[in-house]
Amino acid sequence: MFDMFGLPRDRTVDRREVVAMYAEPCRRLLEQLRVAAIANRTTFALEARIIRPDGTPRWVRIKAGTKVENGRAVTLYGLKQDITAERQQWARLRHLTDYDPLTGLADRMHFQAVFFDRSVASDLCAPPGALALFAVDNLAEINRRWGYAAGDACLIAFARRLLSAGDGGAFTARLGGGEFAMLLDGAGKTPHLEPGPSERFSHLGDPVLWNGVSIPLGISIGIVFMRRFHGHEAEAIYARADLARQVARRQAGRSPRIVSATFEGGKQVAVGSAPSAGAPAGAAGVGMPSLSPREMEALRHISRGRTIDEIAHEMAVSPHTVRNFIRRIYQKMEVDTRVEAVQRAYRNGLL
Protein backbone atom coordinates (compact mmCIF):
# COMPACT_ATOMS: atom_id res chain seq x y z
CA MET A 1 0.00 0.00 0.00
CA PHE A 2 2.84 2.40 0.82
CA ASP A 3 4.50 1.61 -2.51
CA MET A 4 1.25 2.05 -4.42
CA PHE A 5 0.91 5.61 -3.15
CA GLY A 6 4.65 6.36 -3.39
CA LEU A 7 5.12 6.86 0.35
CA PRO A 8 8.07 5.81 2.56
CA ARG A 9 7.34 2.74 4.68
CA ASP A 10 9.02 3.98 7.83
CA ARG A 11 6.59 6.69 8.93
CA THR A 12 2.99 7.12 9.95
CA VAL A 13 0.71 8.47 7.25
CA ASP A 14 -2.17 10.87 7.80
CA ARG A 15 -5.25 9.87 5.79
CA ARG A 16 -5.67 13.46 4.62
CA GLU A 17 -2.26 13.24 2.94
CA VAL A 18 -3.42 10.23 0.94
CA VAL A 19 -6.83 11.67 0.06
CA ALA A 20 -5.12 14.79 -1.30
CA MET A 21 -3.49 12.62 -3.99
CA TYR A 22 -6.86 11.80 -5.60
CA ALA A 23 -7.90 13.74 -8.68
CA GLU A 24 -10.63 16.20 -7.70
CA PRO A 25 -13.63 14.41 -9.30
CA CYS A 26 -12.47 11.07 -7.86
CA ARG A 27 -11.92 12.61 -4.43
CA ARG A 28 -15.44 14.04 -4.31
CA LEU A 29 -16.95 10.74 -5.41
CA LEU A 30 -14.85 8.78 -2.91
CA GLU A 31 -16.07 10.94 -0.01
CA GLN A 32 -19.69 10.66 -1.14
CA LEU A 33 -19.51 6.87 -1.44
CA ARG A 34 -17.68 6.54 1.85
CA VAL A 35 -20.20 8.64 3.77
CA ALA A 36 -23.13 6.77 2.20
CA ALA A 37 -21.61 3.36 2.97
CA ILE A 38 -21.10 4.25 6.65
CA ALA A 39 -24.56 5.77 6.98
CA ASN A 40 -26.35 2.91 5.23
CA ARG A 41 -24.03 0.10 6.39
CA THR A 42 -23.35 -0.98 2.80
CA THR A 43 -20.41 -1.55 0.44
CA PHE A 44 -18.98 0.48 -2.44
CA ALA A 45 -16.46 0.18 -5.29
CA LEU A 46 -14.57 2.87 -7.18
CA GLU A 47 -11.78 3.27 -9.73
CA ALA A 48 -9.85 6.47 -9.04
CA ARG A 49 -6.92 8.38 -10.50
CA ILE A 50 -4.20 9.52 -8.09
CA ILE A 51 -1.08 11.66 -8.48
CA ARG A 52 1.76 10.41 -6.25
CA PRO A 53 4.15 12.82 -4.49
CA ASP A 54 6.73 12.30 -7.25
CA GLY A 55 4.15 13.40 -9.86
CA THR A 56 3.49 9.91 -11.23
CA PRO A 57 -0.16 9.29 -12.13
CA ARG A 58 -1.65 5.94 -11.11
CA TRP A 59 -5.06 4.29 -11.12
CA VAL A 60 -6.36 2.36 -8.11
CA ARG A 61 -9.44 0.20 -7.65
CA ILE A 62 -11.10 0.49 -4.25
CA LYS A 63 -13.54 -2.04 -2.83
CA ALA A 64 -14.83 -1.33 0.68
CA GLY A 65 -17.42 -2.56 3.12
CA THR A 66 -18.62 -1.83 6.64
CA LYS A 67 -18.49 -4.04 9.73
CA VAL A 68 -21.73 -3.63 11.64
CA GLU A 69 -22.32 -4.17 15.38
CA ASN A 70 -25.69 -3.59 17.05
CA GLY A 71 -27.02 -1.96 13.89
CA ARG A 72 -24.18 0.55 13.72
CA ALA A 73 -21.20 0.71 11.35
CA VAL A 74 -18.05 0.47 13.49
CA THR A 75 -15.32 -0.33 10.95
CA LEU A 76 -14.67 0.46 7.30
CA TYR A 77 -12.48 -2.16 5.64
CA GLY A 78 -11.53 -3.13 2.12
CA LEU A 79 -8.98 -3.55 -0.62
CA LYS A 80 -6.99 -1.23 -2.87
CA GLN A 81 -5.46 -2.53 -6.08
CA ASP A 82 -3.11 -0.82 -8.54
CA ILE A 83 -4.84 -1.12 -11.93
CA THR A 84 -2.64 1.31 -13.90
CA ALA A 85 -1.46 -1.36 -16.34
CA GLU A 86 -5.02 -2.60 -16.81
CA ARG A 87 -6.29 0.91 -17.56
CA GLN A 88 -3.46 1.49 -20.02
CA GLN A 89 -4.32 -1.75 -21.82
CA TRP A 90 -7.99 -0.76 -22.08
CA ALA A 91 -6.95 2.66 -23.35
CA ARG A 92 -4.87 1.03 -26.08
CA LEU A 93 -7.74 -1.27 -27.05
CA ARG A 94 -10.17 1.64 -27.13
CA HIS A 95 -7.79 3.60 -29.34
CA LEU A 96 -7.68 0.68 -31.76
CA THR A 97 -11.46 0.47 -31.92
CA ASP A 98 -12.39 4.17 -31.75
CA TYR A 99 -9.66 5.86 -33.78
CA ASP A 100 -8.68 5.86 -37.42
CA PRO A 101 -5.33 4.03 -37.77
CA LEU A 102 -4.10 6.25 -40.61
CA THR A 103 -4.70 9.73 -39.20
CA GLY A 104 -5.08 9.05 -35.48
CA LEU A 105 -8.36 10.96 -35.42
CA ALA A 106 -11.59 9.56 -34.03
CA ASP A 107 -13.39 7.29 -36.49
CA ARG A 108 -17.00 7.46 -37.74
CA MET A 109 -18.37 5.20 -34.99
CA HIS A 110 -16.73 7.35 -32.32
CA PHE A 111 -18.17 10.48 -33.94
CA GLN A 112 -21.58 8.83 -33.97
CA ALA A 113 -21.33 8.13 -30.24
CA VAL A 114 -20.17 11.66 -29.40
CA PHE A 115 -22.44 13.75 -31.62
CA PHE A 116 -25.55 11.72 -32.42
CA ASP A 117 -25.78 9.51 -29.33
CA ARG A 118 -24.02 11.87 -26.86
CA SER A 119 -22.81 8.73 -25.06
CA VAL A 120 -19.12 9.65 -24.74
CA ALA A 121 -19.39 12.77 -22.65
CA SER A 122 -15.68 12.84 -21.79
CA ASP A 123 -14.80 13.69 -25.41
CA LEU A 124 -17.01 16.77 -25.54
CA CYS A 125 -17.58 18.32 -22.13
CA ALA A 126 -19.81 21.17 -23.28
CA PRO A 127 -22.57 21.19 -25.91
CA PRO A 128 -21.08 21.86 -29.34
CA GLY A 129 -21.21 25.39 -30.70
CA ALA A 130 -20.49 24.46 -34.31
CA LEU A 131 -20.27 21.45 -36.60
CA ALA A 132 -17.87 21.64 -39.54
CA LEU A 133 -17.72 18.99 -42.28
CA PHE A 134 -14.68 18.80 -44.58
CA ALA A 135 -13.91 16.88 -47.75
CA VAL A 136 -10.74 16.40 -49.79
CA ASP A 137 -12.62 16.58 -53.07
CA ASN A 138 -9.74 15.55 -55.33
CA LEU A 139 -8.61 12.52 -53.30
CA ALA A 140 -9.56 10.09 -56.09
CA GLU A 141 -7.55 12.14 -58.58
CA ILE A 142 -4.54 12.19 -56.23
CA ASN A 143 -4.70 8.41 -55.82
CA ARG A 144 -4.99 7.91 -59.58
CA ARG A 145 -2.22 10.34 -60.54
CA TRP A 146 0.37 9.89 -57.78
CA GLY A 147 -0.69 6.63 -56.11
CA TYR A 148 -2.35 5.61 -52.86
CA ALA A 149 0.77 6.33 -50.81
CA ALA A 150 0.54 9.96 -51.90
CA GLY A 151 -3.17 10.00 -51.08
CA ASP A 152 -2.47 8.66 -47.59
CA ALA A 153 0.23 11.28 -47.08
CA CYS A 154 -2.24 14.01 -48.04
CA LEU A 155 -4.86 12.66 -45.62
CA ILE A 156 -2.32 12.56 -42.79
CA ALA A 157 -1.18 16.12 -43.54
CA PHE A 158 -4.78 17.32 -43.72
CA ALA A 159 -5.60 15.67 -40.37
CA ARG A 160 -2.67 17.47 -38.74
CA ARG A 161 -3.87 20.79 -40.15
CA LEU A 162 -7.34 20.14 -38.74
CA LEU A 163 -5.88 19.51 -35.29
CA SER A 164 -3.95 22.78 -35.45
CA ALA A 165 -7.07 24.63 -36.63
CA GLY A 166 -9.04 23.19 -33.72
CA ASP A 167 -6.49 24.54 -31.23
CA GLY A 168 -6.79 21.42 -29.08
CA GLY A 169 -10.33 22.35 -28.00
CA ALA A 170 -12.23 20.58 -30.76
CA PHE A 171 -13.34 17.00 -31.28
CA THR A 172 -12.07 15.96 -34.72
CA ALA A 173 -12.92 12.78 -36.63
CA ARG A 174 -12.28 11.12 -39.96
CA LEU A 175 -15.62 9.88 -41.27
CA GLY A 176 -14.12 7.81 -44.06
CA GLY A 177 -12.28 8.36 -47.34
CA GLY A 178 -11.53 12.06 -47.64
CA GLU A 179 -14.35 13.18 -45.31
CA PHE A 180 -13.73 14.71 -41.89
CA ALA A 181 -15.76 16.39 -39.13
CA MET A 182 -14.99 18.83 -36.34
CA LEU A 183 -17.11 19.71 -33.31
CA LEU A 184 -16.31 22.92 -31.49
CA ASP A 185 -17.74 23.34 -28.02
CA GLY A 186 -19.85 26.27 -26.99
CA ALA A 187 -18.13 26.95 -23.66
CA GLY A 188 -15.45 29.30 -24.92
CA LYS A 189 -12.61 26.77 -24.79
CA THR A 190 -12.24 27.09 -28.53
CA PRO A 191 -12.32 30.55 -30.15
CA HIS A 192 -15.65 30.86 -31.96
CA LEU A 193 -15.43 30.58 -35.72
CA GLU A 194 -18.23 32.97 -36.57
CA PRO A 195 -18.19 35.19 -38.54
CA GLY A 196 -14.77 34.56 -40.13
CA PRO A 197 -14.13 30.83 -40.63
CA SER A 198 -12.11 31.62 -43.76
CA GLU A 199 -9.17 32.83 -41.67
CA ARG A 200 -9.10 29.82 -39.35
CA PHE A 201 -9.31 27.28 -42.16
CA SER A 202 -7.40 29.17 -44.86
CA HIS A 203 -4.33 26.91 -44.63
CA LEU A 204 -6.26 23.67 -45.13
CA GLY A 205 -6.09 23.98 -48.91
CA ASP A 206 -2.34 24.49 -49.12
CA PRO A 207 -0.50 21.96 -51.33
CA VAL A 208 1.14 18.96 -49.66
CA LEU A 209 4.82 18.33 -50.42
CA TRP A 210 5.36 14.60 -51.03
CA ASN A 211 8.59 13.09 -52.40
CA GLY A 212 9.54 16.42 -53.93
CA VAL A 213 6.13 16.85 -55.59
CA SER A 214 3.69 19.62 -54.63
CA ILE A 215 0.24 18.00 -54.56
CA PRO A 216 -2.71 20.43 -54.63
CA LEU A 217 -5.68 19.88 -52.33
CA GLY A 218 -9.25 20.71 -53.28
CA ILE A 219 -11.09 21.28 -49.98
CA SER A 220 -14.78 22.01 -49.43
CA ILE A 221 -16.16 22.95 -46.01
CA GLY A 222 -19.70 23.20 -44.67
CA ILE A 223 -20.19 24.79 -41.24
CA VAL A 224 -23.31 25.08 -39.11
CA PHE A 225 -23.22 27.35 -36.05
CA MET A 226 -25.61 26.32 -33.26
CA ARG A 227 -27.20 28.97 -31.07
CA ARG A 228 -28.49 26.12 -28.93
CA PHE A 229 -27.80 22.40 -29.18
CA HIS A 230 -30.36 19.70 -28.48
CA GLY A 231 -29.27 16.12 -29.08
CA HIS A 232 -32.53 15.24 -30.85
CA GLU A 233 -31.66 17.78 -33.58
CA ALA A 234 -28.24 16.29 -34.35
CA GLU A 235 -29.42 14.60 -37.55
CA ALA A 236 -30.91 17.83 -38.90
CA ILE A 237 -27.75 19.76 -38.00
CA TYR A 238 -25.57 17.18 -39.74
CA ALA A 239 -27.78 17.23 -42.83
CA ARG A 240 -27.58 21.03 -42.94
CA ALA A 241 -23.79 21.00 -42.65
CA ASP A 242 -23.47 18.32 -45.34
CA LEU A 243 -25.69 20.33 -47.69
CA ALA A 244 -23.55 23.43 -47.06
CA ARG A 245 -20.42 21.41 -47.86
CA GLN A 246 -21.93 20.13 -51.11
CA VAL A 247 -22.80 23.68 -52.13
CA ALA A 248 -19.25 24.77 -51.30
CA ARG A 249 -17.90 22.00 -53.50
CA ARG A 250 -19.81 23.35 -56.50
CA GLN A 251 -18.54 26.89 -56.02
CA ALA A 252 -15.72 28.32 -58.05
CA GLY A 253 -12.69 29.86 -56.43
CA ARG A 254 -9.58 29.07 -54.48
CA SER A 255 -9.44 26.12 -52.08
CA PRO A 256 -10.74 25.89 -49.44
CA ARG A 257 -14.30 26.77 -50.43
CA ILE A 258 -16.53 27.44 -47.41
CA VAL A 259 -20.28 27.77 -46.94
CA SER A 260 -21.68 28.42 -43.46
CA ALA A 261 -25.11 28.71 -41.85
CA THR A 262 -26.71 29.11 -38.44
CA PHE A 263 -29.05 26.53 -36.91
CA GLU A 264 -31.66 27.71 -34.42
CA GLY A 265 -33.97 24.96 -33.26
CA GLY A 266 -35.22 23.83 -36.64
CA LYS A 267 -34.76 27.24 -38.38
CA GLN A 268 -31.64 27.80 -40.46
CA VAL A 269 -30.40 31.31 -41.21
CA ALA A 270 -27.73 31.73 -43.85
CA VAL A 271 -24.35 33.13 -42.77
CA GLY A 272 -21.55 34.08 -45.16
CA SER A 273 -22.08 32.31 -48.49
CA ALA A 274 -25.74 31.31 -48.69
CA PRO A 275 -26.14 27.57 -49.27
CA SER A 276 -29.04 28.18 -51.60
CA ALA A 277 -26.76 30.14 -53.94
CA GLY A 278 -25.49 26.90 -55.46
CA ALA A 279 -28.93 25.91 -56.78
CA PRO A 280 -30.58 27.46 -59.83
CA ALA A 281 -33.55 29.71 -59.17
CA GLY A 282 -36.77 27.75 -59.10
CA ALA A 283 -34.96 24.42 -58.85
CA ALA A 284 -36.48 23.47 -55.49
CA GLY A 285 -38.38 20.25 -55.78
CA VAL A 286 -37.26 19.43 -59.32
CA GLY A 287 -37.17 15.64 -59.71
CA MET A 288 -38.61 15.24 -56.23
CA PRO A 289 -41.52 12.78 -55.83
CA SER A 290 -44.60 14.32 -54.25
CA LEU A 291 -45.30 13.52 -50.62
CA SER A 292 -48.76 13.55 -49.09
CA PRO A 293 -49.53 16.24 -46.46
CA ARG A 294 -49.25 13.67 -43.68
CA GLU A 295 -45.94 12.36 -45.05
CA MET A 296 -44.66 15.94 -45.20
CA GLU A 297 -45.71 16.42 -41.58
CA ALA A 298 -43.84 13.26 -40.60
CA LEU A 299 -40.79 14.44 -42.57
CA ARG A 300 -40.75 17.75 -40.69
CA HIS A 301 -40.81 15.86 -37.39
CA ILE A 302 -37.97 13.63 -38.63
CA SER A 303 -35.89 16.71 -39.48
CA ARG A 304 -36.24 17.84 -35.87
CA GLY A 305 -34.95 14.50 -34.60
CA ARG A 306 -38.22 13.31 -33.09
CA THR A 307 -38.56 9.64 -32.13
CA ILE A 308 -41.31 7.44 -33.58
CA ASP A 309 -43.28 7.64 -30.32
CA GLU A 310 -42.95 11.43 -30.22
CA ILE A 311 -44.10 11.73 -33.85
CA ALA A 312 -47.05 9.44 -33.12
CA HIS A 313 -48.06 11.67 -30.21
CA GLU A 314 -47.73 14.88 -32.22
CA MET A 315 -49.68 13.47 -35.18
CA ALA A 316 -52.26 11.66 -33.01
CA VAL A 317 -51.66 8.33 -34.73
CA SER A 318 -50.16 5.00 -33.72
CA PRO A 319 -46.41 4.27 -33.91
CA HIS A 320 -47.25 1.63 -36.55
CA THR A 321 -48.79 4.35 -38.74
CA VAL A 322 -45.73 6.55 -38.28
CA ARG A 323 -43.49 3.67 -39.39
CA ASN A 324 -45.62 3.35 -42.52
CA PHE A 325 -45.24 7.09 -43.20
CA ILE A 326 -41.46 6.81 -42.82
CA ARG A 327 -41.32 3.70 -45.02
CA ARG A 328 -43.25 5.47 -47.80
CA ILE A 329 -41.06 8.58 -47.45
CA TYR A 330 -37.94 6.43 -47.87
CA GLN A 331 -39.44 4.66 -50.89
CA LYS A 332 -40.53 7.86 -52.62
CA MET A 333 -37.29 9.72 -51.90
CA GLU A 334 -35.15 6.63 -52.67
CA VAL A 335 -33.19 6.87 -49.43
CA ASP A 336 -32.35 4.45 -46.63
CA THR A 337 -31.85 6.62 -43.53
CA ARG A 338 -33.28 9.66 -41.77
CA VAL A 339 -30.14 11.68 -42.49
CA GLU A 340 -30.42 10.98 -46.23
CA ALA A 341 -34.12 11.90 -46.21
CA VAL A 342 -33.46 15.21 -44.46
CA GLN A 343 -30.50 15.96 -46.75
CA ARG A 344 -32.57 15.43 -49.89
CA ALA A 345 -35.48 17.41 -48.47
CA TYR A 346 -33.20 20.40 -47.75
CA ARG A 347 -31.60 20.08 -51.17
CA ASN A 348 -34.99 20.19 -52.89
CA GLY A 349 -36.45 22.98 -50.80
CA LEU A 350 -39.00 20.87 -48.95
CA LEU A 351 -37.68 21.96 -45.53
PDB file of C-alpha atoms in Angstrom, residues 105 134 136 153-167 172 180 182 200-209 214-219 255-256:
ATOM      1  CA  LEU A 105      -8.361  10.958 -35.415  1.00  0.00           C
ATOM      2  CA  PHE A 134     -14.682  18.797 -44.577  1.00  0.00           C
ATOM      3  CA  VAL A 136     -10.736  16.403 -49.792  1.00  0.00           C
ATOM      4  CA  ALA A 153       0.230  11.283 -47.076  1.00  0.00           C
ATOM      5  CA  CYS A 154      -2.242  14.012 -48.039  1.00  0.00           C
ATOM      6  CA  LEU A 155      -4.861  12.661 -45.622  1.00  0.00           C
ATOM      7  CA  ILE A 156      -2.318  12.563 -42.787  1.00  0.00           C
ATOM      8  CA  ALA A 157      -1.185  16.122 -43.537  1.00  0.00           C
ATOM      9  CA  PHE A 158      -4.779  17.323 -43.721  1.00  0.00           C
ATOM     10  CA  ALA A 159      -5.603  15.668 -40.369  1.00  0.00           C
ATOM     11  CA  ARG A 160      -2.670  17.474 -38.741  1.00  0.00           C
ATOM     12  CA  ARG A 161      -3.872  20.785 -40.153  1.00  0.00           C
ATOM     13  CA  LEU A 162      -7.340  20.136 -38.735  1.00  0.00           C
ATOM     14  CA  LEU A 163      -5.882  19.512 -35.295  1.00  0.00           C
ATOM     15  CA  SER A 164      -3.954  22.777 -35.451  1.00  0.00           C
ATOM     16  CA  ALA A 165      -7.074  24.631 -36.630  1.00  0.00           C
ATOM     17  CA  GLY A 166      -9.038  23.193 -33.718  1.00  0.00           C
ATOM     18  CA  ASP A 167      -6.491  24.541 -31.234  1.00  0.00           C
ATOM     19  CA  THR A 172     -12.070  15.961 -34.717  1.00  0.00           C
ATOM     20  CA  PHE A 180     -13.733  14.712 -41.889  1.00  0.00           C
ATOM     21  CA  MET A 182     -14.987  18.834 -36.342  1.00  0.00           C
ATOM     22  CA  ARG A 200      -9.101  29.824 -39.347  1.00  0.00           C
ATOM     23  CA  PHE A 201      -9.312  27.281 -42.158  1.00  0.00           C
ATOM     24  CA  SER A 202      -7.400  29.171 -44.861  1.00  0.00           C
ATOM     25  CA  HIS A 203      -4.326  26.911 -44.628  1.00  0.00           C
ATOM     26  CA  LEU A 204      -6.264  23.665 -45.128  1.00  0.00           C
ATOM     27  CA  GLY A 205      -6.090  23.980 -48.913  1.00  0.00           C
ATOM     28  CA  ASP A 206      -2.337  24.488 -49.117  1.00  0.00           C
ATOM     29  CA  PRO A 207      -0.499  21.963 -51.332  1.00  0.00           C
ATOM     30  CA  VAL A 208       1.143  18.960 -49.662  1.00  0.00           C
ATOM     31  CA  LEU A 209       4.821  18.332 -50.422  1.00  0.00           C
ATOM     32  CA  SER A 214       3.688  19.619 -54.628  1.00  0.00           C
ATOM     33  CA  ILE A 215       0.244  18.002 -54.555  1.00  0.00           C
ATOM     34  CA  PRO A 216      -2.714  20.429 -54.634  1.00  0.00           C
ATOM     35  CA  LEU A 217      -5.685  19.881 -52.327  1.00  0.00           C
ATOM     36  CA  GLY A 218      -9.255  20.708 -53.281  1.00  0.00           C
ATOM     37  CA  ILE A 219     -11.093  21.284 -49.982  1.00  0.00           C
ATOM     38  CA  SER A 255      -9.440  26.121 -52.075  1.00  0.00           C
ATOM     39  CA  PRO A 256     -10.740  25.886 -49.441  1.00  0.00           C
TER      40      PRO A 256
END
